[in-house]
mmCIF file of C-alpha atoms in Angstrom:
data_model
loop_
_atom_site.group_PDB
_atom_site.id
_atom_site.type_symbol
_atom_site.label_atom_id
_atom_site.label_comp_id
_atom_site.label_asym_id
_atom_site.label_seq_id
_atom_site.Cartn_x
_atom_site.Cartn_y
_atom_site.Cartn_z
ATOM 1 C CA MET Y 1 0.285 0.189 -0.106
ATOM 2 C CA GLN Y 2 3.103 2.211 0.766
ATOM 3 C CA GLU Y 3 4.377 1.431 -2.558
ATOM 4 C CA ILE Y 4 0.898 2.265 -4.183
ATOM 5 C CA LEU Y 5 0.702 5.450 -2.399
ATOM 6 C CA ARG Y 6 4.463 6.556 -3.149
ATOM 7 C CA LYS Y 7 4.076 6.185 -6.951
ATOM 8 C CA ILE Y 8 0.777 8.428 -6.921
ATOM 9 C CA GLU Y 9 2.888 11.105 -5.230
ATOM 10 C CA GLN Y 10 5.507 10.412 -7.757
ATOM 11 C CA THR Y 11 2.292 11.585 -10.556
ATOM 12 C CA GLY Y 12 1.605 14.744 -9.280
ATOM 13 C CA ILE Y 13 -2.085 13.634 -7.701
ATOM 14 C CA LEU Y 14 -1.344 14.358 -4.128
ATOM 15 C CA GLN Y 15 -0.096 17.701 -5.482
ATOM 16 C CA MET Y 16 -3.614 18.358 -7.093
ATOM 17 C CA GLN Y 17 -3.933 18.940 -2.571
ATOM 18 C CA ILE Y 18 -6.524 15.756 -2.558
ATOM 19 C CA PRO Y 19 -6.461 14.102 1.298
ATOM 20 C CA ARG Y 20 -4.431 11.012 1.992
ATOM 21 C CA TRP Y 21 -7.240 9.399 3.502
ATOM 22 C CA PHE Y 22 -9.836 9.839 0.168
ATOM 23 C CA VAL Y 23 -7.682 8.090 -1.781
ATOM 24 C CA PHE Y 24 -6.845 5.285 0.545
ATOM 25 C CA LEU Y 25 -10.630 4.934 1.069
ATOM 26 C CA LEU Y 26 -10.986 4.439 -3.080
ATOM 27 C CA LEU Y 27 -8.064 1.977 -2.941
ATOM 28 C CA ILE Y 28 -10.641 -0.291 -0.326
ATOM 29 C CA ASN Y 29 -13.003 0.324 -2.161
ATOM 30 C CA ALA Y 30 -11.582 -0.902 -5.455
ATOM 31 C CA LEU Y 31 -10.869 -3.653 -3.350
ATOM 32 C CA VAL Y 32 -14.035 -4.573 -2.470
ATOM 33 C CA ALA Y 33 -15.295 -4.287 -5.599
ATOM 34 C CA LEU Y 34 -12.952 -6.745 -7.141
ATOM 35 C CA LEU Y 35 -13.154 -9.151 -3.921
ATOM 36 C CA TYR Y 36 -16.901 -8.883 -5.425
ATOM 37 C CA LEU Y 37 -16.467 -9.535 -8.546
ATOM 38 C CA ILE Y 38 -14.092 -12.595 -7.571
ATOM 39 C CA LEU Y 39 -16.867 -13.920 -5.010
ATOM 40 C CA GLY Y 40 -19.882 -14.197 -7.416
ATOM 41 C CA ILE Y 41 -17.853 -15.703 -10.614
ATOM 42 C CA CYS Y 42 -16.588 -18.393 -8.180
ATOM 43 C CA LEU Y 43 -20.414 -19.012 -6.546
ATOM 44 C CA TYR Y 44 -22.500 -18.421 -9.931
ATOM 45 C CA ARG Y 45 -20.932 -19.560 -13.332
ATOM 46 C CA LYS Y 46 -23.548 -19.229 -14.966
ATOM 47 C CA LYS Y 47 -23.693 -15.901 -17.877
ATOM 48 C CA ASP Y 48 -26.255 -13.590 -16.534
ATOM 49 C CA GLY Y 49 -25.052 -14.470 -13.133
ATOM 50 C CA VAL Y 50 -21.404 -12.989 -13.994
ATOM 51 C CA THR Y 51 -23.191 -10.249 -16.002
ATOM 52 C CA GLN Y 52 -24.944 -9.008 -12.976
ATOM 53 C CA TYR Y 53 -21.848 -8.892 -10.736
ATOM 54 C CA VAL Y 54 -19.841 -6.947 -13.492
ATOM 55 C CA ILE Y 55 -22.517 -4.267 -13.305
ATOM 56 C CA ASN Y 56 -22.704 -4.045 -9.431
ATOM 57 C CA MET Y 57 -18.745 -3.955 -9.184
ATOM 58 C CA VAL Y 58 -19.135 -0.904 -11.655
ATOM 59 C CA VAL Y 59 -21.625 0.841 -9.724
ATOM 60 C CA MET Y 60 -19.247 0.022 -6.367
ATOM 61 C CA LEU Y 61 -16.481 1.712 -8.462
ATOM 62 C CA LEU Y 62 -18.578 4.933 -9.597
ATOM 63 C CA CYS Y 63 -20.441 4.927 -6.219
ATOM 64 C CA PRO Y 64 -17.397 4.635 -3.330
ATOM 65 C CA VAL Y 65 -18.332 3.621 -0.616
ATOM 66 C CA VAL Y 66 -22.525 3.929 -0.921
ATOM 67 C CA GLY Y 67 -22.638 1.055 -3.707
ATOM 68 C CA PRO Y 68 -20.527 -1.113 -1.473
ATOM 69 C CA LEU Y 69 -22.640 -0.130 2.034
ATOM 70 C CA PHE Y 70 -26.288 -0.657 -0.155
ATOM 71 C CA TYR Y 71 -25.522 -4.053 -1.527
ATOM 72 C CA LEU Y 72 -24.466 -5.128 2.092
ATOM 73 C CA PHE Y 73 -27.261 -3.845 3.846
ATOM 74 C CA GLY Y 74 -29.297 -5.001 0.844
ATOM 75 C CA THR Y 75 -28.093 -8.631 1.133
ATOM 76 C CA ILE Y 76 -28.317 -8.452 4.646
ATOM 77 C CA PHE Y 77 -31.858 -7.477 4.671
ATOM 78 C CA HIS Y 78 -32.954 -9.894 2.173
ATOM 79 C CA HIS Y 79 -31.134 -12.720 3.923
ATOM 80 C CA VAL Y 80 -32.851 -11.679 7.536
ATOM 81 C CA LEU Y 81 -35.893 -10.128 6.942
ATOM 82 C CA MET Y 82 -36.941 -11.748 4.182
ATOM 83 C CA HIS Y 83 -36.191 -15.494 4.025
ATOM 84 C CA ARG Y 84 -38.257 -16.678 6.087
ATOM 85 C CA GLU Y 85 -39.599 -20.387 6.398
ATOM 86 C CA VAL Y 86 -42.356 -20.653 4.850
ATOM 87 C CA GLU Y 87 -45.976 -22.195 6.307
ATOM 88 C CA LEU Y 88 -47.670 -24.690 4.952
ATOM 89 C CA SER Y 89 -49.537 -26.243 7.585
ATOM 90 C CA ASP Y 90 -52.283 -24.322 6.842
ATOM 91 C CA VAL Y 91 -52.681 -24.799 3.272
ATOM 92 C CA MET Y 92 -54.562 -27.088 1.923
ATOM 93 C CA PHE Y 93 -53.602 -28.707 -1.598
ATOM 94 C CA SER Y 94 -57.629 -29.659 -3.345
ATOM 95 C CA LYS Y 95 -58.074 -30.413 -6.540
ATOM 96 C CA GLN Y 96 -61.540 -29.365 -6.114
ATOM 97 C CA ARG Y 97 -60.246 -25.466 -5.503
ATOM 98 C CA VAL Y 98 -58.323 -25.286 -8.952
ATOM 99 C CA HIS Y 99 -59.930 -24.590 -12.184
ATOM 100 C CA SER Y 100 -58.114 -25.121 -15.197
ATOM 101 C CA LEU Y 101 -58.790 -23.554 -18.692
ATOM 102 C CA LEU Y 102 -57.690 -24.970 -21.587
ATOM 103 C CA LEU Y 103 -57.010 -22.997 -24.641
ATOM 104 C CA ALA Y 104 -58.740 -23.762 -27.225
ATOM 105 C CA ASP Y 105 -56.901 -25.542 -30.490
ATOM 106 C CA VAL Y 106 -57.628 -22.137 -32.853
ATOM 107 C CA GLU Y 107 -56.087 -23.838 -35.918
ATOM 108 C CA ARG Y 108 -58.055 -26.941 -35.772
ATOM 109 C CA GLU Y 109 -61.872 -25.111 -35.377
ATOM 110 C CA SER Y 110 -60.869 -22.854 -38.173
ATOM 111 C CA ASN Y 111 -60.296 -25.544 -40.453
ATOM 112 C CA LEU Y 112 -63.064 -27.400 -39.402
ATOM 113 C CA VAL Y 113 -66.608 -26.853 -41.597
ATOM 114 C CA PRO Y 114 -70.505 -28.115 -40.283
ATOM 115 C CA MET Y 115 -71.147 -31.529 -41.016
ATOM 116 C CA GLU Y 116 -74.076 -30.871 -43.398
ATOM 117 C CA GLU Y 117 -71.563 -28.164 -45.186
ATOM 118 C CA ALA Y 118 -69.160 -30.866 -45.514
ATOM 119 C CA LEU Y 119 -71.677 -33.981 -46.571
ATOM 120 C CA ALA Y 120 -73.079 -31.189 -49.559
ATOM 121 C CA VAL Y 121 -70.000 -30.632 -51.066
ATOM 122 C CA SER Y 122 -68.656 -33.994 -50.585
ATOM 123 C CA ASP Y 123 -65.722 -32.321 -49.040
ATOM 124 C CA THR Y 124 -63.520 -36.210 -47.755
ATOM 125 C CA ALA Y 125 -61.204 -34.296 -46.009
ATOM 126 C CA SER Y 126 -63.167 -31.804 -44.441
ATOM 127 C CA LEU Y 127 -65.767 -34.410 -43.059
ATOM 128 C CA ARG Y 128 -62.839 -37.067 -42.354
ATOM 129 C CA GLY Y 129 -61.270 -34.170 -40.394
ATOM 130 C CA LEU Y 130 -64.348 -33.178 -38.396
ATOM 131 C CA MET Y 131 -65.150 -37.104 -37.638
ATOM 132 C CA LEU Y 132 -62.194 -37.138 -35.724
ATOM 133 C CA ASN Y 133 -62.500 -34.176 -34.134
ATOM 134 C CA VAL Y 134 -65.725 -34.565 -32.700
ATOM 135 C CA ILE Y 135 -64.433 -38.124 -32.001
ATOM 136 C CA ARG Y 136 -62.124 -36.691 -29.737
ATOM 137 C CA GLY Y 137 -64.408 -34.469 -28.220
ATOM 138 C CA ASP Y 138 -67.526 -35.073 -25.909
ATOM 139 C CA ILE Y 139 -69.376 -38.067 -28.195
ATOM 140 C CA GLN Y 140 -71.901 -38.366 -26.079
ATOM 141 C CA ASN Y 141 -73.277 -34.367 -27.149
ATOM 142 C CA SER Y 142 -72.566 -35.261 -30.676
ATOM 143 C CA LEU Y 143 -74.398 -37.824 -31.787
ATOM 144 C CA ALA Y 144 -76.683 -36.222 -34.392
ATOM 145 C CA SER Y 145 -73.862 -35.075 -35.688
ATOM 146 C CA ILE Y 146 -72.082 -38.381 -36.161
ATOM 147 C CA ALA Y 147 -75.661 -39.543 -37.171
ATOM 148 C CA LEU Y 148 -75.649 -37.325 -40.056
ATOM 149 C CA ALA Y 149 -72.362 -38.704 -41.728
ATOM 150 C CA LEU Y 150 -74.029 -41.741 -41.862
ATOM 151 C CA ASN Y 151 -75.471 -40.503 -45.147
ATOM 152 C CA SER Y 152 -72.135 -39.890 -46.534
ATOM 153 C CA GLU Y 153 -70.752 -40.729 -50.001
ATOM 154 C CA ASP Y 154 -67.387 -41.434 -48.608
ATOM 155 C CA SER Y 155 -67.777 -45.125 -47.506
ATOM 156 C CA GLU Y 156 -64.944 -44.583 -44.826
ATOM 157 C CA THR Y 157 -66.890 -41.758 -42.885
ATOM 158 C CA SER Y 158 -69.981 -42.971 -43.286
ATOM 159 C CA HIS Y 159 -68.603 -46.741 -42.175
ATOM 160 C CA TYR Y 160 -66.599 -45.234 -39.170
ATOM 161 C CA ALA Y 161 -69.940 -43.493 -38.430
ATOM 162 C CA ALA Y 162 -71.646 -46.457 -37.710
ATOM 163 C CA SER Y 163 -69.539 -48.034 -35.639
ATOM 164 C CA VAL Y 164 -69.063 -45.644 -33.497
ATOM 165 C CA LEU Y 165 -73.044 -44.780 -33.127
ATOM 166 C CA ARG Y 166 -73.533 -48.052 -32.979
ATOM 167 C CA ASP Y 167 -71.254 -48.334 -29.908
ATOM 168 C CA GLN Y 168 -72.887 -45.239 -27.998
ATOM 169 C CA LEU Y 169 -75.975 -46.100 -28.479
ATOM 170 C CA ASN Y 170 -75.929 -50.370 -27.098
ATOM 171 C CA ASP Y 171 -73.841 -48.413 -24.587
ATOM 172 C CA PHE Y 172 -77.446 -45.896 -23.814
ATOM 173 C CA ARG Y 173 -78.947 -49.012 -24.179
ATOM 174 C CA ALA Y 174 -76.961 -51.107 -21.485
ATOM 175 C CA TYR Y 175 -76.825 -48.310 -19.103
ATOM 176 C CA VAL Y 176 -80.319 -47.359 -19.429
ATOM 177 C CA GLN Y 177 -81.726 -50.703 -18.734
ATOM 178 C CA LYS Y 178 -79.731 -51.134 -15.444
ATOM 179 C CA LEU Y 179 -80.651 -48.492 -14.098
ATOM 180 C CA TYR Y 180 -84.097 -48.171 -14.767
ATOM 181 C CA THR Y 181 -84.025 -52.291 -13.295
ATOM 182 C CA GLN Y 182 -82.012 -50.557 -9.963
ATOM 183 C CA ILE Y 183 -84.975 -48.052 -9.762
ATOM 184 C CA LYS Y 184 -87.849 -50.261 -10.340
ATOM 185 C CA GLU Y 185 -86.157 -52.803 -8.103
ATOM 186 C CA ALA Y 186 -85.501 -49.916 -5.283
ATOM 187 C CA LYS Y 187 -89.275 -48.987 -5.227
ATOM 188 C CA GLU Y 188 -90.684 -52.114 -4.953
ATOM 189 C CA ALA Y 189 -88.706 -53.104 -1.826
ATOM 190 C CA GLY Y 190 -89.900 -49.758 -0.315
ATOM 191 C CA GLU Y 191 -86.465 -47.924 -0.632
ATOM 192 C CA SER Y 192 -85.384 -44.463 -1.882
ATOM 193 C CA ALA Y 193 -84.828 -44.505 -5.896
ATOM 194 C CA ALA Y 194 -84.589 -40.430 -5.913
ATOM 195 C CA GLU Y 195 -80.820 -40.238 -6.309
ATOM 196 C CA ALA Y 196 -80.850 -42.895 -9.467
ATOM 197 C CA ALA Y 197 -83.869 -41.405 -10.867
ATOM 198 C CA ALA Y 198 -82.353 -38.094 -11.191
ATOM 199 C CA LEU Y 199 -79.565 -39.424 -13.285
ATOM 200 C CA LEU Y 200 -81.137 -41.216 -14.888
ATOM 201 C CA ILE Y 201 -83.523 -38.571 -16.078
ATOM 202 C CA THR Y 202 -80.383 -36.356 -17.106
ATOM 203 C CA TYR Y 203 -78.439 -38.870 -18.642
ATOM 204 C CA MET Y 204 -81.560 -40.134 -20.753
ATOM 205 C CA ASP Y 205 -82.436 -36.446 -21.825
ATOM 206 C CA GLN Y 206 -79.042 -35.929 -22.949
ATOM 207 C CA VAL Y 207 -79.077 -38.473 -25.982
ATOM 208 C CA LEU Y 208 -83.063 -38.039 -26.676
ATOM 209 C CA ALA Y 209 -82.904 -34.708 -27.345
ATOM 210 C CA GLN Y 210 -80.458 -35.563 -29.965
ATOM 211 C CA HIS Y 211 -83.337 -37.612 -31.902
ATOM 212 C CA VAL Y 212 -80.900 -40.714 -32.790
ATOM 213 C CA PHE Y 213 -83.407 -43.528 -32.812
ATOM 214 C CA THR Y 214 -85.358 -44.953 -34.631
ATOM 215 C CA GLY Y 215 -89.648 -43.736 -33.763
ATOM 216 C CA LEU Y 216 -90.453 -46.486 -32.358
ATOM 217 C CA GLU Y 217 -87.108 -46.784 -29.908
ATOM 218 C CA GLN Y 218 -87.756 -42.775 -29.359
ATOM 219 C CA GLU Y 219 -90.867 -43.383 -28.031
ATOM 220 C CA THR Y 220 -90.073 -46.165 -26.010
ATOM 221 C CA PHE Y 221 -87.208 -44.087 -24.178
ATOM 222 C CA VAL Y 222 -89.315 -41.499 -23.623
ATOM 223 C CA ARG Y 223 -92.559 -43.212 -21.802
ATOM 224 C CA GLU Y 224 -89.702 -44.773 -19.668
ATOM 225 C CA MET Y 225 -88.273 -41.591 -18.602
ATOM 226 C CA ASP Y 226 -91.769 -40.479 -18.191
ATOM 227 C CA GLU Y 227 -92.028 -43.281 -15.745
ATOM 228 C CA VAL Y 228 -89.020 -42.387 -14.154
ATOM 229 C CA CYS Y 229 -90.186 -39.267 -13.159
ATOM 230 C CA GLU Y 230 -93.162 -40.208 -12.186
ATOM 231 C CA ILE Y 231 -91.286 -42.436 -9.377
ATOM 232 C CA LEU Y 232 -89.251 -39.624 -8.425
ATOM 233 C CA TYR Y 233 -92.085 -36.880 -8.322
ATOM 234 C CA GLN Y 234 -94.185 -39.176 -5.890
ATOM 235 C CA GLU Y 235 -91.318 -39.800 -3.923
ATOM 236 C CA LYS Y 236 -89.830 -36.563 -3.348
ATOM 237 C CA PRO Y 237 -91.436 -33.874 -5.136
ATOM 238 C CA GLY Y 238 -88.872 -31.196 -3.987
ATOM 239 C CA ALA Y 239 -86.430 -33.247 -6.232
ATOM 240 C CA MET Y 240 -87.683 -33.177 -9.576
ATOM 241 C CA GLU Y 241 -85.944 -30.047 -11.089
ATOM 242 C CA SER Y 242 -87.482 -27.455 -12.956
ATOM 243 C CA ASP Y 243 -84.522 -28.531 -16.143
ATOM 244 C CA PHE Y 244 -85.989 -32.648 -15.376
ATOM 245 C CA CYS Y 245 -89.865 -31.057 -16.254
ATOM 246 C CA GLU Y 246 -88.600 -29.404 -19.106
ATOM 247 C CA SER Y 247 -87.363 -31.896 -20.398
ATOM 248 C CA VAL Y 248 -89.696 -34.634 -20.002
ATOM 249 C CA VAL Y 249 -92.544 -32.286 -21.578
ATOM 250 C CA LEU Y 250 -90.218 -31.870 -24.505
ATOM 251 C CA ARG Y 251 -89.954 -35.178 -24.764
ATOM 252 C CA LEU Y 252 -93.553 -36.340 -25.026
ATOM 253 C CA THR Y 253 -94.225 -33.344 -27.146
ATOM 254 C CA GLU Y 254 -91.993 -34.629 -29.706
ATOM 255 C CA ILE Y 255 -94.085 -38.220 -28.978
ATOM 256 C CA GLU Y 256 -97.454 -36.225 -29.100
ATOM 257 C CA GLU Y 257 -98.228 -37.606 -26.170
ATOM 258 C CA TYR Y 258 -99.751 -33.718 -25.355
ATOM 259 C CA GLU Y 259 -102.476 -34.853 -22.472
ATOM 260 C CA ARG Y 260 -99.559 -36.057 -20.635
ATOM 261 C CA ALA Y 261 -97.370 -33.325 -21.399
ATOM 262 C CA GLU Y 262 -99.573 -30.779 -20.148
ATOM 263 C CA GLU Y 263 -100.062 -33.210 -16.862
ATOM 264 C CA TRP Y 264 -96.472 -32.387 -16.698
ATOM 265 C CA CYS Y 265 -96.747 -28.595 -17.040
ATOM 266 C CA GLY Y 266 -99.229 -28.221 -14.259
ATOM 267 C CA ARG Y 267 -97.330 -30.119 -12.210
ATOM 268 C CA ALA Y 268 -93.647 -27.695 -13.400
ATOM 269 C CA PHE Y 269 -96.453 -24.299 -12.829
ATOM 270 C CA GLU Y 270 -96.898 -25.977 -9.472
ATOM 271 C CA LEU Y 271 -93.235 -26.525 -8.345
ATOM 272 C CA TYR Y 272 -91.358 -23.516 -9.928
ATOM 273 C CA PRO Y 273 -94.485 -20.513 -10.743
ATOM 274 C CA GLU Y 274 -91.584 -18.136 -11.167
ATOM 275 C CA GLN Y 275 -89.552 -20.039 -13.591
ATOM 276 C CA LEU Y 276 -89.604 -19.100 -17.430
ATOM 277 C CA SER Y 277 -89.142 -22.731 -17.947
ATOM 278 C CA SER Y 278 -92.344 -23.463 -16.142
ATOM 279 C CA PHE Y 279 -93.707 -21.147 -19.500
ATOM 280 C CA THR Y 280 -92.072 -21.779 -22.363
ATOM 281 C CA SER Y 281 -92.566 -25.442 -22.166
ATOM 282 C CA ARG Y 282 -96.176 -24.725 -21.935
ATOM 283 C CA LEU Y 283 -96.085 -22.888 -24.755
ATOM 284 C CA LYS Y 284 -93.807 -24.968 -26.738
ATOM 285 C CA LEU Y 285 -96.701 -27.942 -26.137
ATOM 286 C CA TYR Y 286 -99.612 -25.988 -26.879
ATOM 287 C CA TYR Y 287 -97.990 -24.381 -30.327
ATOM 288 C CA SER Y 288 -97.212 -28.002 -31.028
ATOM 289 C CA ALA Y 289 -100.100 -29.172 -30.416
ATOM 290 C CA GLY Y 290 -102.554 -26.415 -31.557
ATOM 291 C CA TRP Y 291 -103.961 -25.267 -28.818
ATOM 292 C CA LYS Y 292 -104.730 -21.725 -29.912
ATOM 293 C CA GLU Y 293 -106.824 -20.226 -26.783
ATOM 294 C CA LYS Y 294 -104.161 -21.926 -24.280
ATOM 295 C CA PHE Y 295 -101.380 -20.528 -26.023
ATOM 296 C CA PHE Y 296 -102.160 -17.149 -26.149
ATOM 297 C CA ALA Y 297 -103.585 -16.939 -22.381
ATOM 298 C CA ALA Y 298 -100.082 -18.788 -21.436
ATOM 299 C CA LEU Y 299 -98.181 -15.872 -23.394
ATOM 300 C CA GLU Y 300 -100.596 -13.530 -21.907
ATOM 301 C CA GLU Y 301 -99.961 -14.180 -18.269
ATOM 302 C CA LEU Y 302 -96.436 -14.322 -19.137
ATOM 303 C CA LYS Y 303 -96.561 -11.284 -20.276
ATOM 304 C CA HIS Y 304 -98.388 -9.485 -17.338
ATOM 305 C CA SER Y 305 -95.925 -11.774 -14.930
ATOM 306 C CA ASP Y 306 -92.668 -10.383 -13.694
ATOM 307 C CA ILE Y 307 -90.219 -13.191 -14.721
ATOM 308 C CA VAL Y 308 -87.344 -12.254 -16.922
ATOM 309 C CA ILE Y 309 -87.522 -12.973 -20.279
ATOM 310 C CA ASP Y 310 -84.700 -14.098 -22.421
ATOM 311 C CA ASN Y 311 -83.860 -13.210 -26.028
ATOM 312 C CA GLU Y 312 -85.790 -16.152 -27.270
ATOM 313 C CA THR Y 313 -89.322 -15.654 -25.761
ATOM 314 C CA LEU Y 314 -89.029 -12.198 -26.481
ATOM 315 C CA GLU Y 315 -89.203 -12.578 -29.961
ATOM 316 C CA LEU Y 316 -92.154 -15.512 -29.849
ATOM 317 C CA ILE Y 317 -94.002 -12.460 -27.969
ATOM 318 C CA ARG Y 318 -93.440 -9.714 -29.903
ATOM 319 C CA MET Y 319 -94.262 -12.274 -33.182
ATOM 320 C CA PHE Y 320 -97.280 -13.230 -31.644
ATOM 321 C CA SER Y 321 -98.250 -9.952 -30.300
ATOM 322 C CA THR Y 322 -98.217 -8.457 -33.731
#
């Protein structure tokens, strides 16, 4: 250190009346910065980490004393006050609280055309691609689209659609028969069948609404659904949800069981007088059956009620009110 000071004196820097202590402080500061860099290179050999230590060393050289003290106290503050053990004893990791958002496959969706259009223009490539994407998705809700492909001129597409549709309908028949038998046996044994009945109603309506069965088989399943709804209503009327009432009314209306459908409309209105579905199901029934007086009476009743009306029903009211 004395040798360095002597050389500095020889250069004439001290003749500028710079205090000896200040020069000594700068040397100490440079030594600290150099040690900081060497320590950083030894501890952090990654390129990005070394770059950060070089930048910090430059700051120390440009800001003597202040720079080293800043990084010193920052490090102490981080390790003493911020670096604490995380308490996880009260943390519950439950998948029920997690809502995963899956991004849509934009490229795949943008290249698809509706099944009707693919069949109309005999677009074999688009039709096959559409079939594969439909099958990879929710098949249970796509049976109607798969049924359309049965009429395709492409033998491969029609054969694949027939195979998938056959398997799905066979699974539906087997599951409905199994659950229907359990419900009947539970009723005869005096046991509760409400839970199984609600499950079967939802499952049956999901498929029957797509009209993939022949006329006779569709009617058979609708009547079974009506029977299950009756069992649920007699055992536990509160479990007969408004959606169940609407579903059985629509399915019965489709097979022209108008009297039975009207009976369910009355029950739905008794259970859920403030539900829009209690009115819309009646309107659809009366319109399909051609009961004009009942239709317009129900329409007037809906217009004067306090029920919030959706756009579809509002357009219906406007159309028949003009």
